């Protein structure tokens, strides 16, 4: 797009692409391809530098901050020429490697260009401040543009997905991943905003507004689902003040004409441990603090709570307020969202009551009975509140907690519990209530978003956490890493398929490797029979299994037999780990303590049964499908296939497989979010952090695959035009030769590695780096040519000047000669005489001339007088004629008025009447001649 075309983006234009002038200036920076390099740096990973000297394989480089370092030749990386400055698609970089990608992102980020492509990926760096790049004019600016036609943007990705959907009649998906705080959710919201704007049904009046159904049109409803989900599913973490603690896949369905039809949301892996535990710098789910902001005192009364979070240990282990979040405002938004989303009054009360009950759960106190292991309630006030909120009997609840009934054979016996066990059970119960409440809300939202409008295709947006490598990695990390491993495999395979298609289309013979297979080993180790998940699930069936027995089984099965499964290398200060997995993003040490318990996620069945019978309808509904050991035989067998007895990992795998098959039925688009620094400073980039993410999120992996093939490609026409200069003689002027032939001739005539390129049907393909070499050769060639042109033109100009100068020199001689001659003769008597006579000669001549002129003048004067007289005469005549004519006209008029006998007229005009005279009056003479009009216009009759 030219500068003028960029104006459609309004104030956002400079954040999307720099002006032509600035780009040209940047591309003409002085550059020496032979010495400009990136060098490794212990602190910053890579810095820019300049080669000072080379000695064998060791090179001495002066870095940008003037340090001199000596490194091995293999460790330095060449810089890309300035032609590639702040490139919009990094796959086109001729030198494709880690520092090139890093610095390209960094330089763009420094001027707030946060979106950059890397082949199939759209990479975005969190700006930590609001840029105008999401304004309405930007939305309309991207509408209908192809990816190559506009600067990189999430809207461009969205629009291509939309166009592909309409054109190919295929479902689409946009996969947004990244670390916590990298901007996944912000970008997801932008995608939804985009579709809500461009595909809005618009006319909401047509839609019937059913009572109990949501208010507003579908686009509003889709956007409204967010505040509610965020209140219950988002929390402050170290990295992100508003971190979504669940993955989501939002599908937006479109009708046949491409208008919004409906939407649904699928959620993954809500982090429920947060309900009862937070790190010091973190906070539990927003909803708790929103309610406690006391913006709606009636809620405080309803939930029987105070406004002091410290009264509730479950939610007050970390921070309680977040600077960037206004809990009072958010409470209003959540409350409004509940209404707009069509929850009825009873459901709404249920939501708040259960939220309150979860908080109270942490306050129930149990003490140990004297001389017994058994727990007993320490006061009943809290239990009364919980029971009241949940609609059950307080004594029953306490009894169920302290003396749960378990089935032994065919009989029920009560089992004693220690206070610790009771506390664990209440924690598990409150987490389960919270999770089920959340999932139920999602289901309800889906029901509301489900319109009866016909749907044709969908675009799904996946907002899910990226690869996690923490100090201590547990089952949750393995689940999320496994998900990412699968998503990466999906990407690799997709890219492989696309590349293969392109090569096939272009007729390039090349042995292609399916890079999806690279990840297969790790995926299989986790999910295949006898893999980690299956061993874990098997162990969960054994009542006697422990973490130790689980570990032993894993070791027996895999250690030493599978290179992906390793024993962690112990080192000081590192958290305890039990096994390591080699993921594509790096090797991760996992700690398997508590996996069995986490995976079984047992609930106190006796309490669950109370829930199922609770008078709070919502609660009984939440647990309706949960089958307990106590349910009677017939009911149980029916329910067993349902959600019960399903371990966490099995449920996760089921969901993940559903997601993957969903994704495989779509055409995917990939967005990678990058968190630039941990301190939320806008504009600054921490090299180490960013490189780590680029490795984990597959951007560098994508580039690695790229480099194996022929990543640079140019249409023959373009190639010929740009590089003909390298050897113009190869393509003779004047005779027709098609671009492909020309390119072939040209490439074979120049001195490059001929294995580095291939000829397709329409394009020529290059290995990474060759194009940079050609560019360099072209620059050299251009330099030679320019010098030659310069030399020739300078020579020409100088020769012109020389000619001029020699002419001047000759003139000087002539002048000199004349002056000398004059000097010689000026005192000669004859000459003097001549000087005297000369002026007279001239005046005699002038007199004669005067005489001639006088004669001519008098002749002309005479002639003029004659012709003037003649003109006057004629004019007079003319006036007379006019007068005559007007008189005649008046006469006729008079005759008419006198009027002849009627019969005479009825038979037609009397014979002999001159009809022309009765016509319109003659035109004044002025119209035809230049004779001054002397007849007054008034005298002319009007018809
Ligand atoms: N494109 C953006 N423009 C402005 N701020 C952003 C952008 N992306 C992220 N942020 C900031 O970073 C925070 C974290 O982003 P978020 O999308 O919640 O991260 P994630 O979902 O990846 O954990 C946001 O609350 C916002 O303040
Ligand atoms: Mg998020």
mmCIF file of N, CA and C and ligand atoms in Angstrom, residues 114 126-127 129-130 134 179-186 240 242, ligand 1:
data_model
loop_
_atom_site.group_PDB
_atom_site.id
_atom_site.type_symbol
_atom_site.label_atom_id
_atom_site.label_comp_id
_atom_site.label_asym_id
_atom_site.label_seq_id
_atom_site.Cartn_x
_atom_site.Cartn_y
_atom_site.Cartn_z
ATOM 1 N N UNK A 114 3.612 -3.861 16.394
ATOM 2 C CA UNK A 114 3.604 -5.052 17.243
ATOM 3 C C UNK A 114 3.276 -6.329 16.487
ATOM 4 N N UNK A 126 3.339 -7.957 23.059
ATOM 5 C CA UNK A 126 2.466 -7.167 23.931
ATOM 6 C C UNK A 126 3.023 -5.756 24.117
ATOM 7 N N UNK A 127 2.274 -4.728 23.693
ATOM 8 C CA UNK A 127 2.804 -3.361 23.799
ATOM 9 C C UNK A 127 2.653 -2.773 25.192
ATOM 10 N N UNK A 129 0.512 -1.038 26.275
ATOM 11 C CA UNK A 129 -0.193 0.238 26.288
ATOM 12 C C UNK A 129 -1.139 0.213 25.097
ATOM 13 N N UNK A 130 -2.177 1.013 25.155
ATOM 14 C CA UNK A 130 -3.163 0.936 24.085
ATOM 15 C C UNK A 130 -2.721 1.751 22.902
ATOM 16 N N UNK A 134 -6.649 -0.554 16.871
ATOM 17 C CA UNK A 134 -7.905 -1.316 16.827
ATOM 18 C C UNK A 134 -9.101 -0.405 16.566
ATOM 19 N N UNK A 179 2.584 -17.266 26.220
ATOM 20 C CA UNK A 179 2.694 -17.358 27.672
ATOM 21 C C UNK A 179 1.631 -16.500 28.325
ATOM 22 N N UNK A 180 1.506 -16.677 29.618
ATOM 23 C CA UNK A 180 0.567 -15.847 30.350
ATOM 24 C C UNK A 180 1.014 -14.392 30.251
ATOM 25 N N UNK A 181 0.078 -13.514 29.940
ATOM 26 C CA UNK A 181 0.389 -12.089 29.868
ATOM 27 C C UNK A 181 0.914 -11.643 28.524
ATOM 28 N N UNK A 182 0.918 -12.553 27.543
ATOM 29 C CA UNK A 182 1.480 -12.191 26.244
ATOM 30 C C UNK A 182 0.467 -11.481 25.354
ATOM 31 N N UNK A 183 -0.799 -11.567 25.710
ATOM 32 C CA UNK A 183 -1.814 -10.864 24.917
ATOM 33 C C UNK A 183 -2.773 -11.770 24.161
ATOM 34 N N UNK A 184 -2.870 -13.037 24.554
ATOM 35 C CA UNK A 184 -3.776 -13.955 23.858
ATOM 36 C C UNK A 184 -5.210 -13.477 23.944
ATOM 37 N N UNK A 185 -5.614 -13.156 25.188
ATOM 38 C CA UNK A 185 -7.016 -12.829 25.384
ATOM 39 C C UNK A 185 -7.360 -11.509 24.704
ATOM 40 N N UNK A 186 -6.448 -10.556 24.775
ATOM 41 C CA UNK A 186 -6.696 -9.277 24.100
ATOM 42 C C UNK A 186 -6.900 -9.523 22.610
ATOM 43 N N UNK A 240 0.292 -11.436 34.843
ATOM 44 C CA UNK A 240 -0.833 -10.807 34.152
ATOM 45 C C UNK A 240 -1.935 -10.490 35.155
ATOM 46 N N UNK A 242 -4.894 -9.789 34.580
ATOM 47 C CA UNK A 242 -6.187 -10.338 34.190
ATOM 48 C C UNK A 242 -5.960 -11.610 33.392
HETATM 49 N N1 LIG B 1 -2.440 -5.609 21.874
HETATM 50 C C1 LIG B 1 -2.424 -5.079 23.091
HETATM 51 N N2 LIG B 1 -2.572 -3.749 23.269
HETATM 52 C C2 LIG B 1 -2.543 -3.222 24.492
HETATM 53 N N3 LIG B 1 -2.343 -3.914 25.631
HETATM 54 C C3 LIG B 1 -2.195 -5.237 25.535
HETATM 55 C C4 LIG B 1 -2.223 -5.893 24.262
HETATM 56 N N4 LIG B 1 -2.023 -7.199 24.467
HETATM 57 C C5 LIG B 1 -1.906 -7.355 25.797
HETATM 58 N N5 LIG B 1 -2.006 -6.187 26.453
HETATM 59 C C6 LIG B 1 -1.899 -5.941 27.913
HETATM 60 O O1 LIG B 1 -1.393 -7.107 28.531
HETATM 61 C C7 LIG B 1 -2.312 -7.652 29.448
HETATM 62 C C8 LIG B 1 -2.323 -9.151 29.370
HETATM 63 O O2 LIG B 1 -2.905 -9.586 28.153
HETATM 64 P P1 LIG B 1 -3.800 -10.903 28.055
HETATM 65 O O3 LIG B 1 -4.389 -10.932 26.706
HETATM 66 O O4 LIG B 1 -4.728 -10.988 29.185
HETATM 67 O O5 LIG B 1 -2.680 -12.006 28.205
HETATM 68 P P2 LIG B 1 -2.864 -13.589 28.125
HETATM 69 O O6 LIG B 1 -4.285 -13.861 27.786
HETATM 70 O O7 LIG B 1 -1.921 -14.003 27.056
HETATM 71 O O8 LIG B 1 -2.456 -14.080 29.437
HETATM 72 C C9 LIG B 1 -3.647 -7.031 29.087
HETATM 73 O O9 LIG B 1 -4.455 -6.905 30.205
HETATM 74 C C10 LIG B 1 -3.244 -5.687 28.525
HETATM 75 O O10 LIG B 1 -3.078 -4.766 29.553
#
